[in-house]
Amino acid sequence: MSVPDYMQCAEDHQTLLVVVQPIGIVPEESFFRIYKRISAVSQVNVRDSQRVLYIRYRHHYPPENNEWGDFQTHRKVVGLITITECSSAKEWPQTFEKFHLQKEMYGSTLYDSRLFVFGLQGEIAEQPRTDVAFYPSYDECETVEKRIEDFIESLFIVLESKRLDRATDKSGDKIPLLCVPFEKKDFVGLDTDSRHYKKRCQGRMRKHVGDLCLQAGMLQDSLVHYHMAVELLRSVNDFLWLGAALEGLCSASVIYHYPGGTGGKVGSRRAQGGSLSAEAGNRHRPGALTSNGINADTSAEIGRAKNCLSPEDIIEKYKEAISYYGKVQYFNIILIFSLSKYKNAGVIELEACVKAVRVLAMQKRSMEASEFLQNAVYINLRQLSEEEKIQRYSILSELYERIGFHRKSAFFKRIAAMQCAAPSIPEPGWRACYKLLLETLPGYSLSLDPQDFSKGTHRGWAAVQMRLLHELVYASRRMGNPALCVRHLSFLLQTMLDFLSDQEKKDVTQSLESYTAKCPGTMEVITLPDGLKLPPVPFTKLPIVKSVKLLNLPTSLRPHKMKSLLGQNVSTKSPFIYSPIIAHSRGEERNKKIDFQWVQGDVCEVQLMVYNPMPFELRVENMGLLTTGVEFESLPAALSLPAESGLYPVTLVGVPQTTGQITVNGYHTSVFGVFSDCLLDNLPGVKTNGCTVEVIPALPRLQISTSLPRSAHTLQPSSGDEISTNVSVQLYNGETQQLIIKLENIGAEPLEKLEVTAKTVNTKVSGLVEANFSGIVLCGVMLMRPSGEKLYGDFLSWNLEDTLCQFPLKPGKTATFIVNIKVKLDFSCQENLLQDLSDDGISVSGLPLSSPFRQVVKPRVETKPLNPQESSKVGDFSHVKHSLMFCVWIVILEPTNNKGEERSG
């Protein structure tokens, strides 16, 4: 026997082997459609009996394996079913001749055969035949299953007759010696009358009868025959057949203890007929009770099932059988070395190891199972083909997976994948190679979902994982799928960046750029033909983002709440002074929501602190913001980060197009030709000051100019919440001058309202008079004595009637209004005035421009030494020149929206 059956399990010893093959030209799809229906009839209850026949179907079976049918009867092809197409009566003789030729291939062992003919109609099809079934088409064959059941019953009749014939003790007849193929020449010339020879013949026949009883559903009888065969064969040192008898004894015991089977197939095998199997099926359920309500006792069960091995003894007998197959010595049952003198029995030994592993997997004895598998690895067979090597390594991988050796399983599956693309194969199977490589990923703690690598520390051996990813890339390239190459290279670069050397980083990025030149990387999910989905791989480490901060609008564009007419806004959120639930929820909202606002249509900014982990300059293209909540136009940016740079600030901008709550979820980039959408939730260790901000409706934008020149001095910088413009003018007492203020609407919204108010603020040395024109505040100097007494009254006046006629001010339109400035000083009863004024009067410049809702900063007073001679003339001030420099501060109140917002400008 040269071709091992790696799918064998212990319960296969009780099955009858039936081969189903096509004859002539039969469409593959149609053949397997009928084959599936045939193979569904795998268990048949024997009429007038409680026994059950189990059938094992194969659509391909090597004829040389059939020669080992006397050694183990489940290897013998006892049934043949052929499927063919015949469209006319002329083709029928030739078709029937092919059927006979097919039967001759397995003729020495066949019990019965059937021919299913599709497409032939007429007189030939109407003739009743037992071995041929005619069907008009593949869709009109309702009786296939019934034909198969009748066919199996015919197999049982032949099987039962052979069992009775072999089991009957015919003392007068000479028992034939059953041989395996390579033994026939070894027994030529032996003394057939010797006691040793007769015992050999008896022992082999007992073993053979035990096989027939097991196939016929007589489990108890098979156990008896196997025990007798073991004793006879052990006495004559017939090691090969002794191993077969022990294996048969193990198989019968496994069938008794594990009626559901050990092959791991879907669905369980039905219990054998009789009370024996019924008890076994009830016995091995966890917590099962006997009829008297007491937990089942294993020793009592074995007493009822005479000659049945215990689960522990099954494994010991398997080891003994394998030792006889391979003539091996067990050294502390640690490692098994195959030293078989029966080179042709290597397949038998290998299959016995596989069966033992399946039993051990049921018993949860992983370490012992690994010893059997290690022995199977070292068994030397003939020169295997590449396809047989792939099958062998795949089954080893499957068995290691069953016993929980996941990394070992992945190792053998990876070897099988490499065999699919071996150089000796004329047409390498790169698709099969790629599929097997994907199946090895769990064994190496590797997932193709980048989200799994952001959860704590790295798992698995990074070096092995990188090697496997490189092999996936190579297999994808040989398959002609550049999108897969890009996805796997992106995954390698993203997840293994910390383990790559500088040279490896350069090599991987160069390869990635070469692939993306043909097929750019996207954020779309790639679906493979077998249904597996590869999630997108965003480059969250290229560059690495450490913090994200939403920035307020520039001072000139910031909106401000307008004062309520009632003075203070009344909160209606809760009638209670304090509530812990409300406080907690408000605290969470405060962490997510920003305390400032963005305006629809204005450019908004988000600042990121990034750094480049690569040993070379990193170019990031098309970097922009990802948002939800409102329509947002992201304005992409490009940046170039130096090699291994420190934290580097990057500002991303965009324009909200609608109003509402906007949430900044992340950013998008294009690096090495791969487009990435990076979400903040997936960035470990990123610090944010909140990511949700309110976008209010668009506000007007106003540009102001005056007829007075700008002042070169300011008393104090603005607080940052207002925009200031300083203009100055020098006037003599009694002099008047007009200040023309030009208002131009440079925005897209109309300016609808203009309000004017006046306010006086006193300081230590001078006073400040403010006139508020809808936020346009003019500040003038008012002279004061140190004691705080006023020296003059109001000096600003205006008329807004003509100006208000131009409102609402449309976008692009201009309005003007005039402010009259008149200096009128009263110096009566001021004895020490000359000590407070210089020869040139008082020059005040650079008064602060601040909001009327905030405290006005004290002005700076510049004085010069007074002339004592000129100051001696008390009460005569006509020669005194009073120089007054005005500082104009402008705040623009914009039209009120539904939220009561205004903008300073």
Short mmCIF file of N, CA and C in Angstrom, two decimals, residues 600-685:
data_model
loop_
_atom_site.label_atom_id
_atom_site.label_comp_id
_atom_site.label_asym_id
_atom_site.label_seq_id
_atom_site.Cartn_x
_atom_site.Cartn_y
_atom_site.Cartn_z
N GLN A 600 -20.31 79.65 11.01
CA GLN A 600 -20.55 79.11 9.67
C GLN A 600 -19.90 80.01 8.62
N GLY A 601 -19.14 79.36 7.73
CA GLY A 601 -18.50 80.08 6.65
C GLY A 601 -17.14 80.64 6.97
N ASP A 602 -16.71 80.59 8.26
CA ASP A 602 -15.38 81.08 8.63
C ASP A 602 -14.39 79.92 8.68
N VAL A 603 -13.13 80.21 8.41
CA VAL A 603 -12.08 79.19 8.44
C VAL A 603 -11.78 78.84 9.89
N CYS A 604 -11.87 77.54 10.23
CA CYS A 604 -11.64 77.05 11.58
C CYS A 604 -10.38 76.19 11.59
N GLU A 605 -9.72 76.11 12.73
CA GLU A 605 -8.41 75.48 12.82
C GLU A 605 -8.38 74.43 13.93
N VAL A 606 -7.61 73.34 13.66
CA VAL A 606 -7.33 72.30 14.65
C VAL A 606 -5.82 72.06 14.62
N GLN A 607 -5.22 72.09 15.80
CA GLN A 607 -3.76 71.93 15.88
C GLN A 607 -3.41 70.52 16.35
N LEU A 608 -2.51 69.85 15.62
CA LEU A 608 -2.03 68.52 15.96
C LEU A 608 -0.53 68.60 16.27
N MET A 609 -0.12 67.88 17.29
CA MET A 609 1.30 67.74 17.60
C MET A 609 1.73 66.37 17.12
N VAL A 610 2.61 66.34 16.12
CA VAL A 610 2.99 65.08 15.47
C VAL A 610 4.51 64.95 15.48
N TYR A 611 4.95 63.70 15.27
CA TYR A 611 6.38 63.50 15.02
C TYR A 611 6.57 62.31 14.09
N ASN A 612 7.70 62.28 13.43
CA ASN A 612 8.03 61.30 12.41
C ASN A 612 8.92 60.21 13.00
N PRO A 613 8.45 58.95 13.06
CA PRO A 613 9.28 57.88 13.61
C PRO A 613 10.23 57.24 12.60
N MET A 614 10.15 57.66 11.34
CA MET A 614 10.95 57.02 10.29
C MET A 614 12.36 57.61 10.26
N PRO A 615 13.35 56.83 9.80
CA PRO A 615 14.73 57.33 9.73
C PRO A 615 15.00 58.18 8.50
N PHE A 616 13.96 58.62 7.84
CA PHE A 616 14.11 59.46 6.66
C PHE A 616 12.96 60.46 6.64
N GLU A 617 13.07 61.44 5.77
CA GLU A 617 12.05 62.47 5.69
C GLU A 617 10.71 61.87 5.27
N LEU A 618 9.66 62.26 5.99
CA LEU A 618 8.32 61.72 5.74
C LEU A 618 7.45 62.80 5.11
N ARG A 619 6.96 62.49 3.92
CA ARG A 619 6.07 63.42 3.23
C ARG A 619 4.63 62.95 3.41
N VAL A 620 3.83 63.84 3.97
CA VAL A 620 2.41 63.56 4.20
C VAL A 620 1.61 64.48 3.29
N GLU A 621 0.80 63.89 2.44
CA GLU A 621 0.00 64.66 1.50
C GLU A 621 -1.48 64.52 1.83
N ASN A 622 -2.23 65.52 1.37
CA ASN A 622 -3.69 65.49 1.49
C ASN A 622 -4.13 65.24 2.93
N MET A 623 -3.56 65.96 3.88
CA MET A 623 -3.91 65.80 5.28
C MET A 623 -5.03 66.78 5.63
N GLY A 624 -6.14 66.26 6.10
CA GLY A 624 -7.29 67.09 6.41
C GLY A 624 -8.08 66.50 7.56
N LEU A 625 -9.17 67.16 7.92
CA LEU A 625 -9.97 66.79 9.08
C LEU A 625 -11.13 65.88 8.69
N LEU A 626 -11.48 64.97 9.61
CA LEU A 626 -12.67 64.14 9.48
C LEU A 626 -13.66 64.59 10.55
N THR A 627 -14.84 64.98 10.13
CA THR A 627 -15.83 65.53 11.05
C THR A 627 -17.19 64.89 10.82
N THR A 628 -18.05 65.04 11.82
CA THR A 628 -19.45 64.63 11.72
C THR A 628 -20.31 65.69 12.38
N GLY A 629 -21.57 65.72 12.05
CA GLY A 629 -22.51 66.64 12.68
C GLY A 629 -23.00 67.72 11.75
N VAL A 630 -22.12 68.38 11.06
CA VAL A 630 -22.50 69.42 10.10
C VAL A 630 -21.68 69.22 8.83
N GLU A 631 -22.15 69.84 7.77
CA GLU A 631 -21.40 69.79 6.51
C GLU A 631 -20.13 70.62 6.66
N PHE A 632 -19.01 70.01 6.35
CA PHE A 632 -17.71 70.64 6.63
C PHE A 632 -16.80 70.47 5.42
N GLU A 633 -16.25 71.59 4.95
CA GLU A 633 -15.30 71.55 3.84
C GLU A 633 -13.88 71.56 4.40
N SER A 634 -13.22 70.41 4.30
CA SER A 634 -11.85 70.31 4.80
C SER A 634 -10.87 70.81 3.75
N LEU A 635 -9.96 71.65 4.17
CA LEU A 635 -8.94 72.19 3.27
C LEU A 635 -7.64 71.43 3.50
N PRO A 636 -7.31 70.46 2.64
CA PRO A 636 -6.16 69.59 2.88
C PRO A 636 -4.85 70.35 2.85
N ALA A 637 -3.89 69.79 3.59
CA ALA A 637 -2.56 70.38 3.67
C ALA A 637 -1.53 69.31 3.36
N ALA A 638 -0.33 69.73 3.05
CA ALA A 638 0.81 68.84 2.80
C ALA A 638 1.96 69.28 3.70
N LEU A 639 2.67 68.32 4.25
CA LEU A 639 3.78 68.66 5.12
C LEU A 639 4.91 67.68 4.91
N SER A 640 6.08 68.09 5.29
CA SER A 640 7.28 67.27 5.20
C SER A 640 7.96 67.30 6.56
N LEU A 641 8.06 66.13 7.18
CA LEU A 641 8.64 66.03 8.52
C LEU A 641 10.05 65.48 8.43
N PRO A 642 11.01 66.09 9.09
CA PRO A 642 12.38 65.57 9.06
C PRO A 642 12.49 64.22 9.75
N ALA A 643 13.58 63.53 9.50
CA ALA A 643 13.78 62.18 10.04
C ALA A 643 13.78 62.21 11.56
N GLU A 644 12.98 61.30 12.15
CA GLU A 644 12.90 61.13 13.60
C GLU A 644 12.78 62.48 14.30
N SER A 645 11.88 63.29 13.81
CA SER A 645 11.69 64.64 14.35
C SER A 645 11.04 64.56 15.72
N GLY A 646 11.20 65.64 16.49
CA GLY A 646 10.48 65.75 17.73
C GLY A 646 9.05 66.18 17.45
N LEU A 647 8.35 66.63 18.51
CA LEU A 647 6.98 67.07 18.32
C LEU A 647 6.94 68.28 17.41
N TYR A 648 6.06 68.22 16.43
CA TYR A 648 5.99 69.24 15.40
C TYR A 648 4.53 69.67 15.28
N PRO A 649 4.24 71.00 15.40
CA PRO A 649 2.84 71.43 15.32
C PRO A 649 2.36 71.48 13.87
N VAL A 650 1.19 70.97 13.65
CA VAL A 650 0.54 71.00 12.34
C VAL A 650 -0.87 71.53 12.53
N THR A 651 -1.24 72.54 11.75
CA THR A 651 -2.57 73.13 11.84
C THR A 651 -3.39 72.73 10.62
N LEU A 652 -4.52 72.07 10.88
CA LEU A 652 -5.45 71.67 9.82
C LEU A 652 -6.65 72.61 9.86
N VAL A 653 -7.11 73.04 8.70
CA VAL A 653 -8.18 74.03 8.62
C VAL A 653 -9.33 73.50 7.79
N GLY A 654 -10.48 74.14 7.96
CA GLY A 654 -11.66 73.80 7.19
C GLY A 654 -12.74 74.83 7.43
N VAL A 655 -13.82 74.74 6.66
CA VAL A 655 -14.90 75.72 6.73
C VAL A 655 -16.21 74.97 6.95
N PRO A 656 -16.89 75.20 8.09
CA PRO A 656 -18.22 74.60 8.29
C PRO A 656 -19.24 75.28 7.39
N GLN A 657 -20.04 74.47 6.70
CA GLN A 657 -21.00 75.01 5.74
C GLN A 657 -22.40 75.13 6.32
N THR A 658 -22.68 74.41 7.41
CA THR A 658 -23.99 74.48 8.04
C THR A 658 -23.80 74.68 9.54
N THR A 659 -24.90 74.84 10.25
CA THR A 659 -24.85 75.09 11.70
C THR A 659 -25.20 73.84 12.47
N GLY A 660 -24.85 73.83 13.75
CA GLY A 660 -25.13 72.71 14.62
C GLY A 660 -23.91 72.31 15.44
N GLN A 661 -23.94 71.10 15.97
CA GLN A 661 -22.82 70.57 16.73
C GLN A 661 -21.89 69.82 15.77
N ILE A 662 -20.63 70.19 15.75
CA ILE A 662 -19.64 69.52 14.90
C ILE A 662 -18.64 68.79 15.79
N THR A 663 -18.34 67.56 15.43
CA THR A 663 -17.38 66.73 16.18
C THR A 663 -16.22 66.40 15.27
N VAL A 664 -15.02 66.68 15.74
CA VAL A 664 -13.82 66.32 15.00
C VAL A 664 -13.45 64.89 15.39
N ASN A 665 -13.67 63.95 14.48
CA ASN A 665 -13.44 62.53 14.75
C ASN A 665 -12.01 62.10 14.48
N GLY A 666 -11.30 62.79 13.61
CA GLY A 666 -9.95 62.37 13.26
C GLY A 666 -9.43 63.17 12.08
N TYR A 667 -8.55 62.54 11.33
CA TYR A 667 -7.94 63.20 10.19
C TYR A 667 -7.65 62.16 9.11
N HIS A 668 -7.47 62.63 7.89
CA HIS A 668 -7.12 61.73 6.79
C HIS A 668 -5.78 62.16 6.21
N THR A 669 -5.03 61.18 5.70
CA THR A 669 -3.70 61.44 5.15
C THR A 669 -3.50 60.60 3.89
N SER A 670 -2.44 60.92 3.20
CA SER A 670 -1.96 60.10 2.09
C SER A 670 -0.45 59.99 2.24
N VAL A 671 0.00 58.78 2.63
CA VAL A 671 1.42 58.53 2.88
C VAL A 671 1.85 57.32 2.06
N PHE A 672 2.90 57.47 1.28
CA PHE A 672 3.43 56.40 0.43
C PHE A 672 2.36 55.87 -0.53
N GLY A 673 1.43 56.73 -0.92
CA GLY A 673 0.38 56.32 -1.85
C GLY A 673 -0.78 55.61 -1.21
N VAL A 674 -0.83 55.56 0.12
CA VAL A 674 -1.91 54.89 0.84
C VAL A 674 -2.77 55.96 1.51
N PHE A 675 -4.06 55.97 1.19
CA PHE A 675 -5.00 56.91 1.81
C PHE A 675 -5.51 56.32 3.12
N SER A 676 -5.47 57.13 4.17
CA SER A 676 -5.84 56.65 5.50
C SER A 676 -6.83 57.60 6.14
N ASP A 677 -7.82 57.02 6.82
CA ASP A 677 -8.74 57.75 7.68
C ASP A 677 -8.45 57.36 9.11
N CYS A 678 -7.81 58.25 9.86
CA CYS A 678 -7.36 57.96 11.21
C CYS A 678 -8.33 58.57 12.21
N LEU A 679 -8.98 57.75 13.01
CA LEU A 679 -9.94 58.20 14.01
C LEU A 679 -9.24 58.43 15.34
N LEU A 680 -9.65 59.48 16.04
CA LEU A 680 -9.01 59.81 17.32
C LEU A 680 -9.22 58.69 18.35
N ASP A 681 -10.34 57.98 18.26
CA ASP A 681 -10.60 56.91 19.22
C ASP A 681 -9.61 55.76 19.07
N ASN A 682 -9.00 55.65 17.90
CA ASN A 682 -8.06 54.56 17.65
C ASN A 682 -6.61 54.96 17.88
N LEU A 683 -6.39 56.19 18.34
CA LEU A 683 -5.03 56.66 18.57
C LEU A 683 -4.70 56.51 20.05
N PRO A 684 -3.79 55.59 20.42
CA PRO A 684 -3.48 55.40 21.84
C PRO A 684 -2.70 56.59 22.40
N GLY A 685 -3.10 57.01 23.60
CA GLY A 685 -2.36 58.06 24.29
C GLY A 685 -2.50 59.45 23.74
#
